[in-house]
mmCIF file of C-alpha atoms in Angstrom:
data_model
loop_
_atom_site.group_PDB
_atom_site.id
_atom_site.type_symbol
_atom_site.label_atom_id
_atom_site.label_comp_id
_atom_site.label_asym_id
_atom_site.label_seq_id
_atom_site.Cartn_x
_atom_site.Cartn_y
_atom_site.Cartn_z
ATOM 1 C CA GLY O 36 5.985 -18.291 16.872
ATOM 2 C CA GLU O 37 7.116 -14.766 16.001
ATOM 3 C CA SER O 38 10.599 -13.722 14.954
ATOM 4 C CA VAL O 39 12.084 -10.314 14.355
ATOM 5 C CA GLY O 40 15.471 -9.705 12.855
ATOM 6 C CA LEU O 41 17.053 -8.631 9.620
ATOM 7 C CA HIS O 42 14.135 -10.173 7.751
ATOM 8 C CA LEU O 43 10.471 -9.300 7.790
ATOM 9 C CA PRO O 44 8.884 -10.218 11.151
ATOM 10 C CA THR O 45 7.133 -13.527 10.666
ATOM 11 C CA LEU O 46 4.219 -15.160 12.453
ATOM 12 C CA SER O 47 3.786 -18.897 11.852
ATOM 13 C CA VAL O 48 0.471 -20.531 12.778
ATOM 14 C CA GLN O 49 -1.422 -23.730 12.103
ATOM 15 C CA GLU O 50 -4.559 -23.778 9.997
ATOM 16 C CA GLY O 51 -7.578 -23.196 12.191
ATOM 17 C CA ASP O 52 -5.684 -21.190 14.812
ATOM 18 C CA ASN O 53 -6.531 -17.587 15.557
ATOM 19 C CA SER O 54 -3.805 -15.133 14.494
ATOM 20 C CA ILE O 55 -2.940 -11.799 16.022
ATOM 21 C CA ILE O 56 -0.749 -9.364 14.122
ATOM 22 C CA ASN O 57 0.459 -6.306 15.981
ATOM 23 C CA CYS O 58 1.459 -2.833 14.916
ATOM 24 C CA ALA O 59 2.878 0.029 16.962
ATOM 25 C CA TYR O 60 2.406 3.505 15.573
ATOM 26 C CA SER O 61 4.316 6.577 16.613
ATOM 27 C CA ASN O 62 2.115 9.559 15.780
ATOM 28 C CA SER O 63 -0.468 10.369 18.442
ATOM 29 C CA ALA O 64 -2.172 12.678 15.916
ATOM 30 C CA SER O 65 -3.070 9.758 13.639
ATOM 31 C CA ASP O 66 -6.836 9.431 13.379
ATOM 32 C CA TYR O 67 -7.389 6.739 10.757
ATOM 33 C CA PHE O 68 -5.852 3.294 10.427
ATOM 34 C CA ILE O 69 -6.009 0.616 7.758
ATOM 35 C CA TRP O 70 -4.843 -2.978 7.538
ATOM 36 C CA TYR O 71 -3.686 -4.231 4.149
ATOM 37 C CA LYS O 72 -2.897 -7.779 3.013
ATOM 38 C CA GLN O 73 -0.276 -8.251 0.306
ATOM 39 C CA GLU O 74 0.139 -11.626 -1.338
ATOM 40 C CA SER O 75 3.276 -12.460 -3.255
ATOM 41 C CA GLY O 76 3.382 -10.679 -6.617
ATOM 42 C CA LYS O 77 0.250 -8.622 -5.935
ATOM 43 C CA GLY O 78 -0.621 -5.153 -4.721
ATOM 44 C CA PRO O 79 -1.837 -4.475 -1.180
ATOM 45 C CA GLN O 80 -5.480 -5.386 -0.625
ATOM 46 C CA PHE O 81 -7.669 -3.414 1.793
ATOM 47 C CA ILE O 82 -8.871 -5.588 4.686
ATOM 48 C CA ILE O 83 -10.388 -3.356 7.328
ATOM 49 C CA ASP O 84 -10.104 0.172 8.693
ATOM 50 C CA ILE O 85 -10.828 1.946 11.953
ATOM 51 C CA ARG O 86 -11.111 5.574 13.011
ATOM 52 C CA SER O 87 -9.660 6.930 16.201
ATOM 53 C CA ASN O 88 -13.070 7.429 17.804
ATOM 54 C CA MET O 89 -13.458 3.644 17.947
ATOM 55 C CA ASP O 90 -11.449 0.967 19.740
ATOM 56 C CA LYS O 91 -12.776 -2.104 17.956
ATOM 57 C CA ARG O 92 -14.206 -2.952 14.568
ATOM 58 C CA GLN O 93 -15.201 -6.328 13.200
ATOM 59 C CA GLY O 94 -15.353 -7.674 9.704
ATOM 60 C CA GLN O 95 -15.720 -11.124 8.273
ATOM 61 C CA ARG O 96 -13.255 -13.280 10.281
ATOM 62 C CA VAL O 97 -11.178 -10.187 11.089
ATOM 63 C CA THR O 98 -11.201 -7.784 14.011
ATOM 64 C CA VAL O 99 -9.121 -4.657 14.423
ATOM 65 C CA LEU O 100 -8.366 -3.324 17.892
ATOM 66 C CA LEU O 101 -7.039 0.163 18.552
ATOM 67 C CA ASN O 102 -5.409 1.196 21.821
ATOM 68 C CA LYS O 103 -4.674 4.903 21.579
ATOM 69 C CA THR O 104 -3.172 5.038 25.053
ATOM 70 C CA VAL O 105 -0.208 2.907 24.040
ATOM 71 C CA LYS O 106 -0.461 3.661 20.286
ATOM 72 C CA HIS O 107 -1.055 0.055 19.354
ATOM 73 C CA LEU O 108 -3.114 -1.527 16.619
ATOM 74 C CA SER O 109 -3.801 -5.221 16.157
ATOM 75 C CA LEU O 110 -5.440 -7.407 13.550
ATOM 76 C CA GLN O 111 -7.068 -10.609 14.699
ATOM 77 C CA ILE O 112 -7.853 -13.294 12.119
ATOM 78 C CA ALA O 113 -10.183 -16.062 13.265
ATOM 79 C CA ALA O 114 -9.784 -19.646 12.035
ATOM 80 C CA THR O 115 -6.733 -18.802 9.932
ATOM 81 C CA GLN O 116 -6.579 -20.497 6.544
ATOM 82 C CA PRO O 117 -3.652 -21.190 4.187
ATOM 83 C CA GLY O 118 -5.080 -18.478 1.896
ATOM 84 C CA ASP O 119 -4.422 -15.958 4.648
ATOM 85 C CA SER O 120 -0.675 -16.409 4.156
ATOM 86 C CA ALA O 121 0.636 -13.007 3.082
ATOM 87 C CA VAL O 122 2.421 -9.907 4.341
ATOM 88 C CA TYR O 123 0.165 -7.670 6.439
ATOM 89 C CA PHE O 124 0.797 -3.928 6.665
ATOM 90 C CA CYS O 125 -0.801 -1.452 8.992
ATOM 91 C CA ALA O 126 -1.105 2.113 7.736
ATOM 92 C CA GLU O 127 -1.940 5.299 9.604
ATOM 93 C CA LYS O 128 -3.127 8.714 8.557
ATOM 94 C CA ASN O 129 -2.380 11.872 10.465
ATOM 95 C CA SER O 130 -5.381 14.138 10.854
ATOM 96 C CA GLY O 131 -3.381 17.025 9.439
ATOM 97 C CA TYR O 132 -2.300 15.166 6.318
ATOM 98 C CA SER O 133 -3.986 13.286 3.533
ATOM 99 C CA THR O 134 -1.490 10.474 2.972
ATOM 100 C CA LEU O 135 -0.862 7.117 4.584
ATOM 101 C CA THR O 136 2.261 6.018 6.428
ATOM 102 C CA PHE O 137 2.854 2.282 6.265
ATOM 103 C CA GLY O 138 4.283 0.143 9.035
ATOM 104 C CA LYS O 139 7.093 -2.326 8.388
ATOM 105 C CA GLY O 140 4.843 -5.331 7.745
ATOM 106 C CA THR O 141 4.470 -8.814 9.199
ATOM 107 C CA MET O 142 4.568 -12.013 7.197
ATOM 108 C CA LEU O 143 1.891 -14.525 8.200
ATOM 109 C CA LEU O 144 2.631 -18.155 7.325
ATOM 110 C CA VAL O 145 -0.221 -20.635 7.742
ATOM 111 C CA SER O 146 0.609 -24.333 7.742
ATOM 112 C CA PRO O 147 -2.069 -26.851 6.736
ATOM 113 C CA ASP Q 69 -15.644 -1.611 -12.303
ATOM 114 C CA THR Q 70 -14.044 -1.761 -8.845
ATOM 115 C CA GLU Q 71 -10.390 -2.226 -9.558
ATOM 116 C CA VAL Q 72 -7.210 -0.393 -10.352
ATOM 117 C CA THR Q 73 -5.355 -1.756 -13.365
ATOM 118 C CA GLN Q 74 -1.690 -1.291 -14.219
ATOM 119 C CA THR Q 75 0.301 -2.004 -17.344
ATOM 120 C CA PRO Q 76 2.686 -3.507 -18.066
ATOM 121 C CA LYS Q 77 2.931 -6.238 -15.406
ATOM 122 C CA HIS Q 78 6.670 -6.539 -15.940
ATOM 123 C CA LEU Q 79 9.186 -4.168 -17.540
ATOM 124 C CA VAL Q 80 12.887 -4.562 -18.175
ATOM 125 C CA MET Q 81 14.727 -1.476 -19.362
ATOM 126 C CA GLY Q 82 18.237 -0.211 -19.843
ATOM 127 C CA MET Q 83 19.587 2.900 -18.184
ATOM 128 C CA THR Q 84 19.264 4.927 -21.393
ATOM 129 C CA ASN Q 85 15.716 3.864 -22.230
ATOM 130 C CA LYS Q 86 12.531 5.893 -21.924
ATOM 131 C CA LYS Q 87 9.425 3.993 -20.854
ATOM 132 C CA SER Q 88 6.063 4.691 -19.237
ATOM 133 C CA LEU Q 89 3.946 2.934 -16.643
ATOM 134 C CA LYS Q 90 0.191 3.248 -16.884
ATOM 135 C CA CYS Q 91 -2.556 3.108 -14.294
ATOM 136 C CA GLU Q 92 -6.311 3.263 -14.799
ATOM 137 C CA GLN Q 93 -9.380 3.272 -12.540
ATOM 138 C CA HIS Q 94 -13.061 3.690 -13.347
ATOM 139 C CA MET Q 95 -14.388 4.049 -9.816
ATOM 140 C CA GLY Q 96 -14.772 7.811 -10.086
ATOM 141 C CA HIS Q 97 -11.931 8.327 -7.626
ATOM 142 C CA ARG Q 98 -10.405 11.803 -7.694
ATOM 143 C CA ALA Q 99 -7.121 11.030 -5.903
ATOM 144 C CA MET Q 100 -4.420 8.832 -7.428
ATOM 145 C CA TYR Q 101 -1.049 7.801 -6.076
ATOM 146 C CA TRP Q 102 2.269 6.326 -7.173
ATOM 147 C CA TYR Q 103 4.264 4.197 -4.719
ATOM 148 C CA LYS Q 104 7.595 2.401 -4.977
ATOM 149 C CA GLN Q 105 8.045 -0.871 -3.099
ATOM 150 C CA LYS Q 106 11.289 -2.765 -2.574
ATOM 151 C CA ALA Q 107 11.277 -6.428 -1.556
ATOM 152 C CA LYS Q 108 10.175 -7.064 2.038
ATOM 153 C CA LYS Q 109 9.572 -3.334 2.598
ATOM 154 C CA PRO Q 110 6.405 -1.256 2.864
ATOM 155 C CA PRO Q 111 5.262 0.904 -0.062
ATOM 156 C CA GLU Q 112 6.923 4.333 -0.201
ATOM 157 C CA LEU Q 113 4.836 7.238 -1.468
ATOM 158 C CA MET Q 114 6.203 9.016 -4.553
ATOM 159 C CA PHE Q 115 3.458 11.245 -5.974
ATOM 160 C CA VAL Q 116 -0.136 12.185 -5.240
ATOM 161 C CA TYR Q 117 -2.655 13.686 -7.655
ATOM 162 C CA SER Q 118 -5.890 15.244 -6.512
ATOM 163 C CA TYR Q 119 -8.461 16.298 -9.112
ATOM 164 C CA GLU Q 120 -5.817 15.802 -11.812
ATOM 165 C CA LYS Q 121 -3.383 18.211 -10.177
ATOM 166 C CA LEU Q 122 -0.084 17.188 -8.604
ATOM 167 C CA SER Q 123 -0.606 17.562 -4.887
ATOM 168 C CA ILE Q 124 2.441 15.889 -3.391
ATOM 169 C CA ASN Q 125 5.907 15.075 -4.716
ATOM 170 C CA GLU Q 126 7.917 13.249 -2.064
ATOM 171 C CA SER Q 127 11.264 14.603 -3.309
ATOM 172 C CA VAL Q 128 11.381 12.064 -6.110
ATOM 173 C CA PRO Q 129 14.290 12.370 -8.596
ATOM 174 C CA SER Q 130 13.387 14.042 -11.879
ATOM 175 C CA ARG Q 131 14.081 10.842 -13.816
ATOM 176 C CA PHE Q 132 10.550 9.921 -12.662
ATOM 177 C CA SER Q 133 7.897 12.146 -14.217
ATOM 178 C CA PRO Q 134 4.210 11.680 -13.363
ATOM 179 C CA GLU Q 135 1.308 12.706 -15.554
ATOM 180 C CA CYS Q 136 -2.449 12.668 -15.004
ATOM 181 C CA PRO Q 137 -4.149 13.119 -18.403
ATOM 182 C CA ASN Q 138 -7.658 12.771 -16.948
ATOM 183 C CA SER Q 139 -9.444 11.637 -13.810
ATOM 184 C CA SER Q 140 -9.167 7.947 -14.735
ATOM 185 C CA LEU Q 141 -5.567 7.733 -15.900
ATOM 186 C CA LEU Q 142 -2.206 8.133 -14.242
ATOM 187 C CA ASN Q 143 1.145 7.677 -15.977
ATOM 188 C CA LEU Q 144 4.688 7.490 -14.712
ATOM 189 C CA HIS Q 145 7.313 8.366 -17.307
ATOM 190 C CA LEU Q 146 10.754 6.877 -16.752
ATOM 191 C CA HIS Q 147 14.023 8.137 -18.218
ATOM 192 C CA ALA Q 148 17.669 7.425 -17.433
ATOM 193 C CA LEU Q 149 16.879 5.188 -14.499
ATOM 194 C CA GLN Q 150 19.462 3.517 -12.294
ATOM 195 C CA PRO Q 151 19.639 -0.172 -11.305
ATOM 196 C CA GLU Q 152 18.617 0.793 -7.752
ATOM 197 C CA ASP Q 153 15.299 2.009 -9.170
ATOM 198 C CA SER Q 154 14.354 -1.620 -9.784
ATOM 199 C CA ALA Q 155 11.258 -2.244 -7.661
ATOM 200 C CA LEU Q 156 7.520 -2.889 -7.729
ATOM 201 C CA TYR Q 157 5.704 0.308 -8.715
ATOM 202 C CA LEU Q 158 2.217 0.493 -7.298
ATOM 203 C CA CYS Q 159 -0.627 2.755 -8.283
ATOM 204 C CA ALA Q 160 -3.514 3.448 -5.910
ATOM 205 C CA SER Q 161 -6.664 5.527 -5.939
ATOM 206 C CA SER Q 162 -9.098 6.846 -3.361
ATOM 207 C CA GLN Q 163 -12.416 8.610 -3.565
ATOM 208 C CA VAL Q 164 -10.761 11.801 -2.407
ATOM 209 C CA LEU Q 165 -7.535 12.540 -0.559
ATOM 210 C CA GLY Q 166 -7.510 10.898 2.854
ATOM 211 C CA ASN Q 167 -9.956 8.086 2.153
ATOM 212 C CA GLU Q 168 -8.984 4.426 1.972
ATOM 213 C CA GLN Q 169 -6.727 3.675 -0.951
ATOM 214 C CA PHE Q 170 -7.228 0.829 -3.380
ATOM 215 C CA PHE Q 171 -4.121 -0.563 -5.003
ATOM 216 C CA GLY Q 172 -3.397 -1.980 -8.409
ATOM 217 C CA PRO Q 173 -1.317 -5.154 -8.897
ATOM 218 C CA GLY Q 174 1.843 -3.184 -9.625
ATOM 219 C CA THR Q 175 4.476 -3.138 -12.362
ATOM 220 C CA ARG Q 176 7.634 -5.101 -11.612
ATOM 221 C CA LEU Q 177 10.452 -2.919 -13.018
ATOM 222 C CA THR Q 178 13.986 -4.137 -13.594
ATOM 223 C CA VAL Q 179 16.655 -1.650 -14.671
ATOM 224 C CA LEU Q 180 19.749 -3.202 -16.203
#
């Protein structure tokens, strides 16, 4: 299940399940979005990106969906594995700026 | 070479010490970034260099001093830090400003 509180929002799934991590962004001028995975003690690792002229992009086992109407981004991970356990951050870039703004992050815990 | 490297991995320093963090990339990227990350929080942008020139300073206190000696290297000089500056310091690079950023593993800094 998913929990939100004083701690990082956490999504707990079983190995083999499909996972969906959500991100709401606030700036309607954002035109580029990235998902990063950050394992404990490591830097963020690029997973997949999408531009605002698309609503879906697929990678290996991952799919990013973009709904500009409601300013929502999601990351779908198929057949989740214990190695997918990490904190996932979405990041957005405003078309008028060159830097990224990171979302709060979601911790994904995968049980064997 | 497709990675960003950072040294040292860990650093413990007193409030009167002077130390430097180093970041290196050999991907030919012309934009480099320093971020600060506290536990369970997203990375916060500190500085951005584009073509070896400081492009963005996110109102960072002067006890943090960035330097970009050449297109492959980025330093962060530290002096008279406070305990609340303890954090993971991440370096990132991108081909040019606005493209996807690739992160190094970070330097875990503890200020006593």
